[in-house]
Amino acid sequence: MFQQKIKEIDPISDFKEEKYLEEWVMKYRSLGMKGRCADYIPALGESNRSDLGVYMINSNGFEMKAGDWNVPFTLQSISKVISFIAACLDRGIPYVLNRVDVEPTGDAFNSIIRLEMHKPGKPFNPMINAGAITVTSLLNGDSPEQKLESTYALIEKMIGKRPTFNENVFQSEWKTANRNRALAYYLKENGFLESEVEDVLMVYLKQCSIEVTTKDIALIGLILSQNGYDPIHKRQVFPKQIAKLIKGLMLTCGMYNASGKFAAFVGIPAKSGVSGGVMASVPARCRQKNLFQTGCGIGIYGPAIDECGNSLAGVELLKHLTEVYDFSIF
Ligand code: DON
């Protein structure tokens, strides 16, 4: 189906564009060697720092990919976007926002400081660990399995297949998640969790260990760019109101304590994960006439991260693409 769409566009010039994409990946790949993999989760420390891949898909189904686009990696914090959408679908936006705010923190993703400083300890946003753990506890179902199923079912609907699960990464993080346990106990004490601590941690960490490729997250980014509408399968997956809310959160909080710089210098809603994935969603409003003018989803993977937890090479590649294709929403 995608192949037919490609022909409708312009196969000759599109082919050239993919060749450029490959060159840009080559250019930024070496940046990975300046960063580190997220070895606070021991299994992630084994990733190959020089991997870099990208997948882009527009609203006509035209796709472009380069580098290590097909290497599987775990969602990590990109899962925060999906669990937030699932919780809003399950419980409604007002219920969710009663338990988690929509304000950026400027702190590290696993910081505990603001939970105690701002009473009554409501997490600032669902893109930091405290907020995502809270949101995860709100998912439909009484058991961890049922809650996890809410997130899985939504992903399956968006990427058209059941994603795989990385047991090794999950076990590695489960054994070492002391900071997340501390956050969860604090949230429980303040009445924000609707599950037992170990149960919600299991769901949260299992969501983080769901395995995807750049293509999968590009498809999710595309659906977000079309306000919850899947232009490939021609159906509304979630309401526009939820899409607008999560894109606002991605823009202001999606790249952690580098979100301000990312908004200023890249200017599109995006969400990173410590495994090196970046999911970006480009709305249909860039001014330049080009292949991605009607909106697109971008998936990037580059496992070496910077001190904020964002893919070093991935962010630079995204900056470059933004300049070439005029992606910034500003
Ligand atoms: O909870 C954690 O620390 C990880 N499973 C996810 C953190 C993460 O991806 C932050 N990202 N940049």
PDB file of N, CA, C and O and ligand atoms in Angstrom, residues 38 40-41 44 74-80 108-110 127-130 132-133 169 173 177 179-180 183 201 204-209 254-256 271-277 305-306 308-311, ligand 1:
ATOM      1  N   ALA A  38      22.534   4.377  28.485  1.00  0.00           N
ATOM      2  CA  ALA A  38      21.940   4.536  29.824  1.00  0.00           C
ATOM      3  C   ALA A  38      22.259   3.331  30.692  1.00  0.00           C
ATOM      4  O   ALA A  38      21.403   2.486  30.936  1.00  0.00           O
ATOM      5  N   TYR A  40      22.547   3.045  33.786  1.00  0.00           N
ATOM      6  CA  TYR A  40      21.892   2.897  35.095  1.00  0.00           C
ATOM      7  C   TYR A  40      20.841   1.784  34.992  1.00  0.00           C
ATOM      8  O   TYR A  40      20.387   1.239  35.999  1.00  0.00           O
ATOM      9  N   ILE A  41      20.444   1.462  33.740  1.00  0.00           N
ATOM     10  CA  ILE A  41      19.690   0.227  33.487  1.00  0.00           C
ATOM     11  C   ILE A  41      20.722  -0.709  32.840  1.00  0.00           C
ATOM     12  O   ILE A  41      21.049  -0.542  31.657  1.00  0.00           O
ATOM     13  N   LEU A  44      20.809  -1.777  29.143  1.00  0.00           N
ATOM     14  CA  LEU A  44      20.904  -0.749  28.092  1.00  0.00           C
ATOM     15  C   LEU A  44      22.353  -0.350  27.825  1.00  0.00           C
ATOM     16  O   LEU A  44      22.679   0.167  26.755  1.00  0.00           O
ATOM     17  N   THR A  74      13.955  -0.498  23.286  1.00  0.00           N
ATOM     18  CA  THR A  74      12.800  -0.431  24.190  1.00  0.00           C
ATOM     19  C   THR A  74      12.259   0.998  24.260  1.00  0.00           C
ATOM     20  O   THR A  74      13.012   1.970  24.181  1.00  0.00           O
ATOM     21  N   LEU A  75      10.948   1.084  24.437  1.00  0.00           N
ATOM     22  CA  LEU A  75      10.287   2.394  24.428  1.00  0.00           C
ATOM     23  C   LEU A  75      10.790   3.327  25.516  1.00  0.00           C
ATOM     24  O   LEU A  75      10.877   4.539  25.317  1.00  0.00           O
ATOM     25  N   GLN A  76      11.106   2.782  26.683  1.00  0.00           N
ATOM     26  CA  GLN A  76      11.447   3.611  27.850  1.00  0.00           C
ATOM     27  C   GLN A  76      10.442   4.765  27.973  1.00  0.00           C
ATOM     28  O   GLN A  76       9.259   4.531  27.913  1.00  0.00           O
ATOM     29  N   SER A  77      10.931   5.999  28.073  1.00  0.00           N
ATOM     30  CA  SER A  77       9.992   7.086  28.381  1.00  0.00           C
ATOM     31  C   SER A  77       9.032   7.437  27.244  1.00  0.00           C
ATOM     32  O   SER A  77       8.086   8.189  27.465  1.00  0.00           O
ATOM     33  N   ILE A  78       9.274   6.920  26.054  1.00  0.00           N
ATOM     34  CA  ILE A  78       8.303   7.182  24.975  1.00  0.00           C
ATOM     35  C   ILE A  78       6.964   6.529  25.349  1.00  0.00           C
ATOM     36  O   ILE A  78       5.897   6.994  24.949  1.00  0.00           O
ATOM     37  N   SER A  79       7.050   5.492  26.205  1.00  0.00           N
ATOM     38  CA  SER A  79       5.811   4.834  26.649  1.00  0.00           C
ATOM     39  C   SER A  79       4.932   5.786  27.467  1.00  0.00           C
ATOM     40  O   SER A  79       3.728   5.570  27.597  1.00  0.00           O
ATOM     41  N   LYS A  80       5.528   6.859  28.002  1.00  0.00           N
ATOM     42  CA  LYS A  80       4.745   7.812  28.821  1.00  0.00           C
ATOM     43  C   LYS A  80       3.659   8.493  27.979  1.00  0.00           C
ATOM     44  O   LYS A  80       2.591   8.834  28.478  1.00  0.00           O
ATOM     45  N   ALA A 108      15.512  16.909  36.346  1.00  0.00           N
ATOM     46  CA  ALA A 108      15.755  15.613  35.713  1.00  0.00           C
ATOM     47  C   ALA A 108      14.482  14.765  35.732  1.00  0.00           C
ATOM     48  O   ALA A 108      13.616  14.944  36.597  1.00  0.00           O
ATOM     49  N   PHE A 109      14.407  13.821  34.776  1.00  0.00           N
ATOM     50  CA  PHE A 109      13.181  13.014  34.639  1.00  0.00           C
ATOM     51  C   PHE A 109      12.844  12.184  35.867  1.00  0.00           C
ATOM     52  O   PHE A 109      11.690  11.847  36.101  1.00  0.00           O
ATOM     53  N   ASN A 110      13.874  11.864  36.683  1.00  0.00           N
ATOM     54  CA  ASN A 110      13.598  11.010  37.847  1.00  0.00           C
ATOM     55  C   ASN A 110      13.718  11.786  39.158  1.00  0.00           C
ATOM     56  O   ASN A 110      13.868  11.212  40.219  1.00  0.00           O
ATOM     57  N   MET A 127       5.155  13.401  31.782  1.00  0.00           N
ATOM     58  CA  MET A 127       6.346  13.024  31.016  1.00  0.00           C
ATOM     59  C   MET A 127       7.540  12.749  31.928  1.00  0.00           C
ATOM     60  O   MET A 127       8.578  12.274  31.485  1.00  0.00           O
ATOM     61  N   ILE A 128       7.426  13.110  33.221  1.00  0.00           N
ATOM     62  CA  ILE A 128       8.476  12.741  34.179  1.00  0.00           C
ATOM     63  C   ILE A 128       8.056  11.437  34.866  1.00  0.00           C
ATOM     64  O   ILE A 128       6.874  11.081  34.851  1.00  0.00           O
ATOM     65  N   ASN A 129       9.010  10.764  35.494  1.00  0.00           N
ATOM     66  CA  ASN A 129       8.698   9.450  36.050  1.00  0.00           C
ATOM     67  C   ASN A 129       7.552   9.497  37.061  1.00  0.00           C
ATOM     68  O   ASN A 129       6.663   8.641  37.044  1.00  0.00           O
ATOM     69  N   ALA A 130       7.564  10.496  37.969  1.00  0.00           N
ATOM     70  CA  ALA A 130       6.521  10.564  39.004  1.00  0.00           C
ATOM     71  C   ALA A 130       5.137  10.663  38.357  1.00  0.00           C
ATOM     72  O   ALA A 130       4.185   9.977  38.780  1.00  0.00           O
ATOM     73  N   ALA A 132       4.304   9.754  35.244  1.00  0.00           N
ATOM     74  CA  ALA A 132       3.975   8.552  34.459  1.00  0.00           C
ATOM     75  C   ALA A 132       3.581   7.393  35.370  1.00  0.00           C
ATOM     76  O   ALA A 132       2.690   6.612  35.025  1.00  0.00           O
ATOM     77  N   ILE A 133       4.216   7.298  36.531  1.00  0.00           N
ATOM     78  CA  ILE A 133       3.856   6.218  37.469  1.00  0.00           C
ATOM     79  C   ILE A 133       2.414   6.454  37.953  1.00  0.00           C
ATOM     80  O   ILE A 133       1.600   5.527  38.019  1.00  0.00           O
ATOM     81  N   VAL A 169      15.757  -6.446  29.464  1.00  0.00           N
ATOM     82  CA  VAL A 169      15.767  -5.034  29.898  1.00  0.00           C
ATOM     83  C   VAL A 169      14.844  -4.866  31.106  1.00  0.00           C
ATOM     84  O   VAL A 169      15.192  -4.213  32.095  1.00  0.00           O
ATOM     85  N   GLU A 173      16.020  -3.609  34.851  1.00  0.00           N
ATOM     86  CA  GLU A 173      15.538  -2.382  35.497  1.00  0.00           C
ATOM     87  C   GLU A 173      14.744  -2.686  36.773  1.00  0.00           C
ATOM     88  O   GLU A 173      14.821  -1.946  37.750  1.00  0.00           O
ATOM     89  N   ALA A 177      15.541  -0.524  40.198  1.00  0.00           N
ATOM     90  CA  ALA A 177      14.672   0.673  40.118  1.00  0.00           C
ATOM     91  C   ALA A 177      14.418   1.326  41.481  1.00  0.00           C
ATOM     92  O   ALA A 177      13.286   1.628  41.847  1.00  0.00           O
ATOM     93  N   ARG A 179      15.169   4.347  42.620  1.00  0.00           N
ATOM     94  CA  ARG A 179      14.647   5.720  42.549  1.00  0.00           C
ATOM     95  C   ARG A 179      13.150   5.695  42.218  1.00  0.00           C
ATOM     96  O   ARG A 179      12.353   6.417  42.815  1.00  0.00           O
ATOM     97  N   ASN A 180      12.770   4.872  41.245  1.00  0.00           N
ATOM     98  CA  ASN A 180      11.344   4.798  40.894  1.00  0.00           C
ATOM     99  C   ASN A 180      10.517   4.264  42.062  1.00  0.00           C
ATOM    100  O   ASN A 180       9.388   4.691  42.282  1.00  0.00           O
ATOM    101  N   LEU A 183      10.007   7.159  44.395  1.00  0.00           N
ATOM    102  CA  LEU A 183       8.964   8.054  43.857  1.00  0.00           C
ATOM    103  C   LEU A 183       7.578   7.459  44.104  1.00  0.00           C
ATOM    104  O   LEU A 183       6.659   8.154  44.551  1.00  0.00           O
ATOM    105  N   LEU A 201       4.639  -0.297  39.701  1.00  0.00           N
ATOM    106  CA  LEU A 201       6.006  -0.302  39.170  1.00  0.00           C
ATOM    107  C   LEU A 201       6.173  -1.364  38.099  1.00  0.00           C
ATOM    108  O   LEU A 201       6.833  -1.151  37.088  1.00  0.00           O
ATOM    109  N   TYR A 204       4.528  -0.001  34.954  1.00  0.00           N
ATOM    110  CA  TYR A 204       5.325   1.113  34.417  1.00  0.00           C
ATOM    111  C   TYR A 204       6.610   0.586  33.755  1.00  0.00           C
ATOM    112  O   TYR A 204       6.936   0.956  32.627  1.00  0.00           O
ATOM    113  N   LEU A 205       7.314  -0.306  34.457  1.00  0.00           N
ATOM    114  CA  LEU A 205       8.591  -0.788  33.910  1.00  0.00           C
ATOM    115  C   LEU A 205       8.386  -1.745  32.740  1.00  0.00           C
ATOM    116  O   LEU A 205       9.210  -1.805  31.832  1.00  0.00           O
ATOM    117  N   LYS A 206       7.269  -2.474  32.754  1.00  0.00           N
ATOM    118  CA  LYS A 206       6.990  -3.337  31.597  1.00  0.00           C
ATOM    119  C   LYS A 206       6.675  -2.483  30.376  1.00  0.00           C
ATOM    120  O   LYS A 206       7.083  -2.794  29.256  1.00  0.00           O
ATOM    121  N   GLN A 207       5.946  -1.390  30.567  1.00  0.00           N
ATOM    122  CA  GLN A 207       5.672  -0.477  29.442  1.00  0.00           C
ATOM    123  C   GLN A 207       6.985   0.040  28.862  1.00  0.00           C
ATOM    124  O   GLN A 207       7.151   0.133  27.650  1.00  0.00           O
ATOM    125  N   CYS A 208       7.924   0.369  29.766  1.00  0.00           N
ATOM    126  CA  CYS A 208       9.222   0.890  29.313  1.00  0.00           C
ATOM    127  C   CYS A 208       9.993  -0.160  28.513  1.00  0.00           C
ATOM    128  O   CYS A 208      10.850   0.177  27.700  1.00  0.00           O
ATOM    129  N   SER A 209       9.711  -1.439  28.756  1.00  0.00           N
ATOM    130  CA  SER A 209      10.479  -2.520  28.120  1.00  0.00           C
ATOM    131  C   SER A 209       9.811  -3.080  26.859  1.00  0.00           C
ATOM    132  O   SER A 209      10.248  -4.093  26.323  1.00  0.00           O
ATOM    133  N   GLY A 254       8.597  17.020  26.813  1.00  0.00           N
ATOM    134  CA  GLY A 254       8.946  15.723  26.213  1.00  0.00           C
ATOM    135  C   GLY A 254      10.425  15.415  26.167  1.00  0.00           C
ATOM    136  O   GLY A 254      10.819  14.256  26.077  1.00  0.00           O
ATOM    137  N   MET A 255      11.264  16.464  26.208  1.00  0.00           N
ATOM    138  CA  MET A 255      12.708  16.224  26.126  1.00  0.00           C
ATOM    139  C   MET A 255      13.350  16.568  27.478  1.00  0.00           C
ATOM    140  O   MET A 255      14.489  17.013  27.557  1.00  0.00           O
ATOM    141  N   TYR A 256      12.554  16.403  28.531  1.00  0.00           N
ATOM    142  CA  TYR A 256      13.020  16.628  29.909  1.00  0.00           C
ATOM    143  C   TYR A 256      13.582  18.015  30.101  1.00  0.00           C
ATOM    144  O   TYR A 256      13.067  18.971  29.547  1.00  0.00           O
ATOM    145  N   LYS A 271       9.182  13.202  21.930  1.00  0.00           N
ATOM    146  CA  LYS A 271       9.391  12.511  23.203  1.00  0.00           C
ATOM    147  C   LYS A 271      10.584  11.577  23.080  1.00  0.00           C
ATOM    148  O   LYS A 271      10.672  10.798  22.131  1.00  0.00           O
ATOM    149  N   SER A 272      11.465  11.678  24.063  1.00  0.00           N
ATOM    150  CA  SER A 272      12.656  10.829  24.038  1.00  0.00           C
ATOM    151  C   SER A 272      12.558   9.712  25.081  1.00  0.00           C
ATOM    152  O   SER A 272      11.718   9.761  25.977  1.00  0.00           O
ATOM    153  N   GLY A 273      13.437   8.745  24.956  1.00  0.00           N
ATOM    154  CA  GLY A 273      13.566   7.677  25.952  1.00  0.00           C
ATOM    155  C   GLY A 273      15.041   7.400  26.176  1.00  0.00           C
ATOM    156  O   GLY A 273      15.846   7.613  25.252  1.00  0.00           O
ATOM    157  N   VAL A 274      15.409   6.915  27.373  1.00  0.00           N
ATOM    158  CA  VAL A 274      16.841   6.705  27.654  1.00  0.00           C
ATOM    159  C   VAL A 274      17.485   5.593  26.827  1.00  0.00           C
ATOM    160  O   VAL A 274      18.697   5.471  26.808  1.00  0.00           O
ATOM    161  N   SER A 275      16.673   4.802  26.137  1.00  0.00           N
ATOM    162  CA  SER A 275      17.269   3.789  25.254  1.00  0.00           C
ATOM    163  C   SER A 275      17.777   4.442  23.965  1.00  0.00           C
ATOM    164  O   SER A 275      18.413   3.783  23.147  1.00  0.00           O
ATOM    165  N   GLY A 276      17.474   5.736  23.770  1.00  0.00           N
ATOM    166  CA  GLY A 276      17.970   6.470  22.609  1.00  0.00           C
ATOM    167  C   GLY A 276      16.932   6.708  21.533  1.00  0.00           C
ATOM    168  O   GLY A 276      17.243   7.218  20.456  1.00  0.00           O
ATOM    169  N   GLY A 277      15.679   6.370  21.806  1.00  0.00           N
ATOM    170  CA  GLY A 277      14.610   6.620  20.837  1.00  0.00           C
ATOM    171  C   GLY A 277      14.100   8.051  20.960  1.00  0.00           C
ATOM    172  O   GLY A 277      14.103   8.624  22.051  1.00  0.00           O
ATOM    173  N   ILE A 305      23.291   8.710  24.844  1.00  0.00           N
ATOM    174  CA  ILE A 305      22.465   9.851  25.286  1.00  0.00           C
ATOM    175  C   ILE A 305      23.324  10.927  25.958  1.00  0.00           C
ATOM    176  O   ILE A 305      24.459  10.682  26.348  1.00  0.00           O
ATOM    177  N   ASP A 306      22.727  12.119  26.085  1.00  0.00           N
ATOM    178  CA  ASP A 306      23.423  13.212  26.771  1.00  0.00           C
ATOM    179  C   ASP A 306      23.031  13.231  28.250  1.00  0.00           C
ATOM    180  O   ASP A 306      22.300  12.361  28.721  1.00  0.00           O
ATOM    181  N   CYS A 308      20.914  14.900  29.832  1.00  0.00           N
ATOM    182  CA  CYS A 308      19.474  15.028  30.115  1.00  0.00           C
ATOM    183  C   CYS A 308      18.715  13.732  29.809  1.00  0.00           C
ATOM    184  O   CYS A 308      17.552  13.588  30.162  1.00  0.00           O
ATOM    185  N   GLY A 309      19.352  12.813  29.091  1.00  0.00           N
ATOM    186  CA  GLY A 309      18.683  11.550  28.763  1.00  0.00           C
ATOM    187  C   GLY A 309      18.186  11.500  27.326  1.00  0.00           C
ATOM    188  O   GLY A 309      17.415  10.609  26.959  1.00  0.00           O
ATOM    189  N   ASN A 310      18.623  12.466  26.486  1.00  0.00           N
ATOM    190  CA  ASN A 310      18.176  12.508  25.093  1.00  0.00           C
ATOM    191  C   ASN A 310      19.265  11.994  24.148  1.00  0.00           C
ATOM    192  O   ASN A 310      20.451  12.251  24.392  1.00  0.00           O
ATOM    193  N   SER A 311      18.865  11.332  23.068  1.00  0.00           N
ATOM    194  CA  SER A 311      19.825  10.786  22.102  1.00  0.00           C
ATOM    195  C   SER A 311      20.703  11.900  21.534  1.00  0.00           C
ATOM    196  O   SER A 311      20.204  12.871  20.952  1.00  0.00           O
TER     197      SER A 311
HETATM  198  O1  DON B   1      12.077   4.873  34.614  1.00  0.00           O
HETATM  199  C1  DON B   1      13.147   5.018  34.051  1.00  0.00           C
HETATM  200  O2  DON B   1      14.107   5.584  34.582  1.00  0.00           O
HETATM  201  C2  DON B   1      13.284   4.492  32.647  1.00  0.00           C
HETATM  202  N1  DON B   1      12.581   3.245  32.504  1.00  0.00           N
HETATM  203  C3  DON B   1      12.735   5.476  31.658  1.00  0.00           C
HETATM  204  C4  DON B   1      13.393   6.821  31.753  1.00  0.00           C
HETATM  205  C5  DON B   1      13.535   7.522  30.479  1.00  0.00           C
HETATM  206  O3  DON B   1      13.440   6.979  29.403  1.00  0.00           O
HETATM  207  C6  DON B   1      13.905   8.935  30.563  1.00  0.00           C
HETATM  208  N2  DON B   1      14.250   9.409  29.247  1.00  0.00           N
HETATM  209  N3  DON B   1      14.811  10.133  28.680  1.00  0.00           N
END
